[in-house]
C-alpha cells in the first residue's frame, strides 16, 4: 500500500494562517507589529528564491518585512555593522542572515553578532546551548518544522525509535535535541556510520538531512515507518531540465513507509512557516508578552 503523503504546503499554510491571526491580535491589542529583517549577501540564485519567498510569507502573516541586499564584495566588518544596526532597530524582532556567505566572511562571527533575542534562525550559540540543556530558546526552523510534520502522524513521539541522518549544526544536531525533548530514542548517523541501512531499518521515524539525491532506498526503511525528507537537491532530468529531489528515493520508499514528506512540498514550506512562528515568538518575548500556544 502506498504511504500517506504528509502535505507540507497545506500544513504550512494552516500554520501561517494561525500566526497571522495572532499577529492581528498583537497589532490590535498591543500595537506590536512583528518585523523580520533578512540579509542577503551576493547573488546566489537559490538564496534569492528563498529570501523572496520568506519575504512574501512575512507579509502574508501580517508582519513587517525588510530585505537587505548587500554586494558579494562586502567586508566582514561592514556586514557586522549591518547586523548591529538591525540589533538596535526597535521595529525589527527577527534577523536572518541567509547562508552561505562569501569566503571572506566568517559565518560563525556573523551569527554570534546577532542579538540572541532576535535570532529567529536559532543558530546563535546561546540559543543552541539553551536548546541542548532543555531551556526555552529560539529553535532552528527546519528541525522545528520536522517535528511538527512528524507529529501530524504521531501526536506523541514518546518511546519511538528515531534515526536522524546528518549531524549539521543547522539541521541534524538541533533535530536530535528536539527529539530527545519529545522523549524519542534517538540515533544520529553521518558519513562515517557503519552499515547505515541496518541503522535506519530500526527507525519508526526516519529523518534524512544528507544533501545527496535519493540516497535513502526502499530496503533502508522499516515497514510502516514515517519518513521526513529534509534534502533539497537539484539534479539534471531528461532533456537537460533541472529538477528538485530529496535525499529519499520517494517512489520506492513510499511503497514501504506509512507516511512520507514529498520534495518539494514537505519540509521546505514548513521551514518558512516556522520562521514566521519564530518571528512572532521573538516579538512577544522582546515585548514581555506571553507566547501564544501555536
Ligand atoms: P550538511 O551540513 O552538508 O550536512 C550533511 C550531513 O550528512 C553531514 O552530517 C554528513 O556527514 C552527512 N552525510 C553526507 N553524506 C552521507 C552519506 N553518504 N551517508 C550518511 N551521511 C552522510 O547539510 P545540511 O545543511 O544539514 O543540509 C542537509 C540537506 O537538507 C541538504 O540537501 C539541504 O539543502 C537540505 N536543507 C533543507 C532545508 C529545508 O528547508 N527543507 C533546510 C536546511 C537544509 P559528516 O558530518 O560525516 O560529513
Short mmCIF file of C-alpha atoms and ligand atoms in Angstrom, two decimals:
data_model
loop_
_atom_site.label_atom_id
_atom_site.label_comp_id
_atom_site.label_asym_id
_atom_site.label_seq_id
_atom_site.Cartn_x
_atom_site.Cartn_y
_atom_site.Cartn_z
CA UNK A 1 0.00 0.00 0.00
CA UNK A 2 1.30 3.48 -0.82
CA UNK A 3 2.30 5.71 2.07
CA UNK A 4 0.28 8.65 3.22
CA UNK A 5 1.75 11.88 1.90
CA UNK A 6 2.43 14.47 4.59
CA UNK A 7 1.47 17.65 2.74
CA UNK A 8 3.87 20.32 3.96
CA UNK A 9 2.27 23.04 1.85
CA UNK A 10 -1.17 22.61 3.40
CA UNK A 11 0.23 22.29 6.94
CA UNK A 12 2.47 25.34 6.42
CA UNK A 13 -0.46 27.41 5.11
CA UNK A 14 -2.50 26.42 8.17
CA UNK A 15 0.33 27.48 10.49
CA UNK A 16 0.87 30.81 8.70
CA UNK A 17 -2.88 31.50 8.93
CA UNK A 18 -2.75 30.88 12.69
CA UNK A 19 0.35 33.06 13.05
CA UNK A 20 -1.40 35.81 11.04
CA UNK A 21 -4.41 35.67 13.38
CA UNK A 22 -2.10 36.08 16.42
CA UNK A 23 -0.22 38.90 14.69
CA UNK A 24 -3.56 40.66 14.10
CA UNK A 25 -4.26 40.42 17.85
CA UNK A 26 -0.76 41.69 18.74
CA UNK A 27 -1.21 44.72 16.49
CA UNK A 28 -4.72 45.45 17.74
CA UNK A 29 -4.19 44.85 21.47
CA UNK A 30 -0.59 45.95 21.91
CA UNK A 31 0.36 48.00 18.84
CA UNK A 32 3.07 45.39 18.24
CA UNK A 33 3.83 44.63 14.59
CA UNK A 34 6.47 41.87 14.46
CA UNK A 35 9.24 42.67 11.97
CA UNK A 36 11.65 40.34 10.18
CA UNK A 37 14.85 41.52 8.51
CA UNK A 38 16.55 39.21 6.03
CA UNK A 39 20.12 39.93 4.99
CA UNK A 40 21.24 38.57 1.64
CA UNK A 41 24.87 38.83 0.55
CA UNK A 42 25.80 38.29 -3.08
CA UNK A 43 23.81 36.82 -5.94
CA UNK A 44 23.24 33.14 -5.21
CA UNK A 45 20.08 32.30 -7.27
CA UNK A 46 18.85 29.66 -4.78
CA UNK A 47 19.29 32.08 -1.87
CA UNK A 48 17.44 34.79 -3.78
CA UNK A 49 14.46 32.45 -4.28
CA UNK A 50 14.43 31.52 -0.56
CA UNK A 51 14.67 35.16 0.51
CA UNK A 52 11.86 36.23 -1.82
CA UNK A 53 9.54 33.53 -0.56
CA UNK A 54 10.41 34.33 3.09
CA UNK A 55 9.59 37.98 2.47
CA UNK A 56 6.26 37.13 0.78
CA UNK A 57 5.23 34.85 3.67
CA UNK A 58 6.21 37.51 6.21
CA UNK A 59 3.85 39.96 4.53
CA UNK A 60 1.17 37.24 4.24
CA UNK A 61 1.45 36.72 8.02
CA UNK A 62 0.76 40.42 8.55
CA UNK A 63 4.31 41.22 9.68
CA UNK A 64 6.80 43.87 8.61
CA UNK A 65 9.39 42.56 6.15
CA UNK A 66 12.69 44.17 5.22
CA UNK A 67 15.31 42.72 2.90
CA UNK A 68 18.90 43.97 2.91
CA UNK A 69 20.71 43.04 -0.30
CA UNK A 70 24.43 43.50 0.04
CA UNK A 71 27.19 43.08 -2.54
CA UNK A 72 29.34 39.94 -2.75
CA UNK A 73 32.39 42.14 -2.09
CA UNK A 74 31.19 43.34 1.33
CA UNK A 75 33.74 43.01 4.13
CA UNK A 76 33.09 41.13 7.35
CA UNK A 77 33.24 44.39 9.29
CA UNK A 78 30.67 46.06 7.04
CA UNK A 79 28.31 43.09 7.42
CA UNK A 80 28.77 43.10 11.20
CA UNK A 81 27.81 46.80 11.18
CA UNK A 82 24.56 45.98 9.32
CA UNK A 83 23.79 43.30 11.93
CA UNK A 84 24.50 45.77 14.76
CA UNK A 85 22.19 48.33 13.18
CA UNK A 86 19.39 45.71 12.95
CA UNK A 87 20.06 44.63 16.56
CA UNK A 88 19.29 48.20 17.60
CA UNK A 89 16.22 48.66 15.35
CA UNK A 90 13.11 48.53 17.55
CA UNK A 91 10.85 47.75 14.57
CA UNK A 92 12.79 44.52 13.90
CA UNK A 93 12.24 41.44 16.09
CA UNK A 94 13.86 38.80 13.89
CA UNK A 95 17.15 38.88 12.00
CA UNK A 96 18.12 36.23 9.49
CA UNK A 97 21.41 36.27 7.61
CA UNK A 98 20.97 34.00 4.61
CA UNK A 99 23.72 31.37 4.32
CA UNK A 100 26.06 30.61 2.61
CA UNK A 101 28.18 33.76 2.92
CA UNK A 102 31.12 34.64 0.65
CA UNK A 103 34.52 33.23 1.69
CA UNK A 104 35.91 36.47 3.17
CA UNK A 105 33.22 36.34 5.87
CA UNK A 106 33.27 34.01 8.88
CA UNK A 107 29.64 32.87 9.31
CA UNK A 108 30.20 31.96 12.99
CA UNK A 109 31.27 35.53 13.74
CA UNK A 110 28.22 36.96 11.98
CA UNK A 111 25.79 34.58 13.71
CA UNK A 112 27.38 35.34 17.09
CA UNK A 113 26.86 39.08 16.43
CA UNK A 114 23.06 38.72 16.12
CA UNK A 115 21.15 39.64 19.26
CA UNK A 116 20.10 36.17 20.59
CA UNK A 117 16.62 37.58 21.28
CA UNK A 118 16.26 38.32 17.54
CA UNK A 119 17.99 35.13 16.34
CA UNK A 120 14.96 33.64 14.57
CA UNK A 121 17.17 31.09 12.78
CA UNK A 122 18.17 29.72 16.21
CA UNK A 123 21.83 29.43 15.16
CA UNK A 124 23.34 31.67 17.86
CA UNK A 125 25.48 29.66 20.33
CA UNK A 126 23.32 30.92 23.21
CA UNK A 127 20.14 29.53 21.63
CA UNK A 128 21.90 26.29 20.60
CA UNK A 129 23.15 25.88 24.18
CA UNK A 130 19.75 26.63 25.72
CA UNK A 131 18.13 24.07 23.42
CA UNK A 132 20.77 21.48 24.37
CA UNK A 133 20.14 21.90 28.10
CA UNK A 134 16.36 21.99 27.72
CA UNK A 135 15.73 25.70 28.34
CA UNK A 136 13.32 27.79 26.23
CA UNK A 137 15.14 29.00 23.13
CA UNK A 138 14.65 30.19 19.58
CA UNK A 139 14.96 26.89 17.72
CA UNK A 140 16.16 26.42 14.10
CA UNK A 141 13.17 26.49 11.76
CA UNK A 142 13.85 23.33 9.74
CA UNK A 143 14.06 20.95 12.74
CA UNK A 144 11.09 22.70 14.31
CA UNK A 145 9.12 22.09 11.11
CA UNK A 146 10.23 18.45 11.00
CA UNK A 147 8.86 17.82 14.49
CA UNK A 148 5.55 19.46 13.60
CA UNK A 149 5.29 17.30 10.46
CA UNK A 150 6.12 14.09 12.38
CA UNK A 151 3.51 14.97 14.99
CA UNK A 152 0.77 15.04 12.36
CA UNK A 153 1.32 11.27 12.16
CA UNK A 154 2.36 10.56 15.77
CA UNK A 155 0.86 13.12 18.16
CA UNK A 156 3.24 11.71 20.81
CA UNK A 157 6.81 10.77 19.89
CA UNK A 158 7.47 9.22 23.31
CA UNK A 159 9.41 5.98 23.11
CA UNK A 160 9.60 5.95 19.31
CA UNK A 161 12.90 4.92 17.72
CA UNK A 162 14.09 7.95 15.73
CA UNK A 163 17.08 7.98 13.38
CA UNK A 164 18.49 11.25 12.03
CA UNK A 165 20.92 11.03 9.11
CA UNK A 166 23.10 14.15 9.16
CA UNK A 167 24.82 15.98 12.02
CA UNK A 168 24.94 19.59 10.80
CA UNK A 169 24.54 22.42 13.29
CA UNK A 170 21.51 23.77 11.41
CA UNK A 171 19.52 20.56 10.94
CA UNK A 172 20.77 17.26 12.41
CA UNK A 173 22.03 18.34 15.85
CA UNK A 174 19.09 20.61 16.82
CA UNK A 175 16.67 17.99 15.48
CA UNK A 176 18.22 15.43 17.83
CA UNK A 177 17.76 17.82 20.78
CA UNK A 178 14.11 18.37 19.90
CA UNK A 179 13.51 14.64 19.53
CA UNK A 180 15.09 14.00 22.94
CA UNK A 181 12.81 16.69 24.33
CA UNK A 182 9.89 14.72 22.87
CA UNK A 183 11.14 11.54 24.64
CA UNK A 184 12.07 9.70 21.43
CA UNK A 185 15.00 7.28 21.48
CA UNK A 186 17.45 8.91 19.11
CA UNK A 187 20.32 7.75 16.92
CA UNK A 188 22.29 10.27 14.87
CA UNK A 189 24.05 8.88 11.80
CA UNK A 190 26.53 10.50 9.42
CA UNK A 191 29.02 9.78 6.66
CA UNK A 192 31.19 7.60 8.93
CA UNK A 193 28.34 5.42 10.21
CA UNK A 194 28.90 1.72 9.54
CA UNK A 195 26.11 -0.17 7.78
CA UNK A 196 23.76 2.80 7.62
CA UNK A 197 20.82 0.79 6.16
CA UNK A 198 20.90 -1.50 9.21
CA UNK A 199 20.72 1.59 11.45
CA UNK A 200 17.88 3.23 9.52
CA UNK A 201 15.88 -0.03 9.43
CA UNK A 202 15.42 0.36 13.21
CA UNK A 203 13.64 3.69 12.77
CA UNK A 204 9.96 4.25 13.45
CA UNK A 205 10.79 7.83 12.47
CA UNK A 206 13.49 8.46 9.89
CA UNK A 207 14.81 11.97 9.15
CA UNK A 208 17.15 12.37 6.17
CA UNK A 209 19.33 15.53 6.10
CA UNK A 210 22.17 14.30 3.93
CA UNK A 211 22.26 16.60 0.89
CA UNK A 212 22.66 13.69 -1.57
CA UNK A 213 19.93 12.96 -4.10
CA UNK A 214 17.77 9.90 -3.32
CA UNK A 215 20.39 8.01 -1.25
CA UNK A 216 17.80 6.53 1.10
CA UNK A 217 16.38 3.44 -0.59
CA UNK A 218 13.42 1.15 -0.05
CA UNK A 219 15.44 -1.52 1.80
CA UNK A 220 16.66 1.11 4.34
CA UNK A 221 13.11 1.50 5.69
CA UNK A 222 11.33 -0.35 8.46
CA UNK A 223 7.85 -1.25 7.19
CA UNK A 224 5.24 1.34 8.29
CA UNK A 225 7.90 3.90 9.27
CA UNK A 226 7.36 7.66 9.00
CA UNK A 227 9.94 9.28 6.70
CA UNK A 228 10.73 13.00 6.81
CA UNK A 229 12.91 14.07 3.87
CA UNK A 230 14.82 17.29 4.52
CA UNK A 231 17.10 17.18 1.47
CA UNK A 232 16.88 19.69 -1.35
CA UNK A 233 18.97 18.53 -4.31
CA UNK A 234 18.93 19.97 -7.82
CA UNK A 235 19.50 17.29 -10.42
CA UNK A 236 19.50 17.28 -14.22
CA UNK A 237 16.46 15.46 -15.54
CA UNK A 238 15.89 14.12 -19.05
CA UNK A 239 16.09 16.92 -21.65
CA UNK A 240 18.54 18.93 -19.53
CA UNK A 241 15.78 20.30 -17.28
CA UNK A 242 16.66 20.88 -13.62
CA UNK A 243 14.54 19.08 -11.06
CA UNK A 244 14.48 19.16 -7.27
CA UNK A 245 14.57 15.86 -5.39
CA UNK A 246 15.07 14.94 -1.77
CA UNK A 247 17.52 12.63 -0.02
CA UNK A 248 14.95 9.81 -0.19
CA UNK A 249 14.07 7.75 -3.28
CA UNK A 250 10.45 8.84 -2.91
CA UNK A 251 8.54 6.41 -5.17
CA UNK A 252 10.16 3.21 -3.88
CA UNK A 253 10.24 4.28 -0.22
CA UNK A 254 6.57 5.29 -0.38
CA UNK A 255 5.78 1.62 -1.08
CA UNK A 256 7.07 0.55 2.36
CA UNK A 257 6.64 3.59 4.59
CA UNK A 258 3.44 4.51 6.39
CA UNK A 259 3.86 8.25 5.84
CA UNK A 260 6.35 10.36 3.91
CA UNK A 261 7.05 14.01 3.09
CA UNK A 262 7.44 14.91 -0.60
CA UNK A 263 10.20 17.10 -2.04
CA UNK A 264 9.28 19.75 -2.96
CA UNK A 265 6.22 20.43 -0.81
CA UNK A 266 7.24 18.86 2.50
CA UNK A 267 9.82 20.26 4.90
CA UNK A 268 10.61 23.35 2.76
CA UNK A 269 7.29 25.21 3.19
CA UNK A 270 7.08 24.16 6.83
CA UNK A 271 10.53 25.68 7.45
CA UNK A 272 9.31 29.06 6.21
CA UNK A 273 6.11 28.81 8.26
CA UNK A 274 8.24 28.11 11.36
CA UNK A 275 10.26 31.24 10.59
CA UNK A 276 7.02 33.21 10.81
CA UNK A 277 6.25 31.47 14.11
CA UNK A 278 9.73 32.25 15.48
CA UNK A 279 9.46 35.91 14.46
CA UNK A 280 6.13 36.26 16.22
CA UNK A 281 7.53 34.46 19.30
CA UNK A 282 10.62 36.70 19.32
CA UNK A 283 8.43 39.81 19.11
CA UNK A 284 6.31 38.61 22.06
CA UNK A 285 9.40 37.79 24.15
CA UNK A 286 11.05 41.15 23.42
CA UNK A 287 7.82 42.96 24.33
CA UNK A 288 7.45 40.89 27.53
CA UNK A 289 4.17 39.34 26.35
CA UNK A 290 3.18 35.67 26.85
CA UNK A 291 3.87 33.27 23.97
CA UNK A 292 0.72 32.28 22.05
CA UNK A 293 0.39 28.49 22.08
CA UNK A 294 0.56 27.57 18.37
P1 LIG B 1 25.42 19.38 5.58
O1 LIG B 1 25.87 20.43 6.52
O2 LIG B 1 26.16 19.17 4.31
O3 LIG B 1 25.38 18.00 6.38
C1 LIG B 1 25.12 16.79 5.73
C2 LIG B 1 25.24 15.68 6.73
O4 LIG B 1 25.00 14.46 6.03
C3 LIG B 1 26.62 15.55 7.38
O5 LIG B 1 26.48 15.29 8.75
C4 LIG B 1 27.25 14.38 6.65
O6 LIG B 1 28.12 13.60 7.46
C5 LIG B 1 26.05 13.54 6.31
N1 LIG B 1 26.30 12.72 5.12
C6 LIG B 1 26.79 13.11 3.92
N2 LIG B 1 26.85 12.05 3.08
C7 LIG B 1 26.40 10.99 3.76
C8 LIG B 1 26.21 9.64 3.45
N3 LIG B 1 26.50 9.16 2.23
N4 LIG B 1 25.73 8.82 4.39
C9 LIG B 1 25.42 9.28 5.62
N5 LIG B 1 25.55 10.56 5.99
C10 LIG B 1 26.04 11.40 5.06
O7 LIG B 1 23.90 19.61 5.14
P2 LIG B 1 22.68 20.31 5.90
O8 LIG B 1 22.86 21.77 5.91
O9 LIG B 1 22.39 19.61 7.18
O10 LIG B 1 21.52 20.00 4.86
C11 LIG B 1 21.17 18.68 4.51
C12 LIG B 1 20.16 18.71 3.39
O11 LIG B 1 18.99 19.38 3.86
C13 LIG B 1 20.60 19.50 2.15
O12 LIG B 1 20.05 18.88 0.99
C14 LIG B 1 19.98 20.86 2.36
O13 LIG B 1 19.74 21.53 1.12
C15 LIG B 1 18.69 20.47 3.00
N6 LIG B 1 18.09 21.52 3.81
C16 LIG B 1 16.77 21.74 3.61
C17 LIG B 1 16.13 22.70 4.36
C18 LIG B 1 14.67 22.91 4.13
O14 LIG B 1 14.13 23.94 4.50
N7 LIG B 1 13.96 21.94 3.56
C19 LIG B 1 16.83 23.45 5.29
C20 LIG B 1 18.18 23.18 5.50
C21 LIG B 1 18.79 22.20 4.75
P3 LIG B 1 29.52 14.16 8.05
O15 LIG B 1 29.14 15.05 9.19
O16 LIG B 1 30.23 12.94 8.48
O17 LIG B 1 30.17 14.90 6.93
#
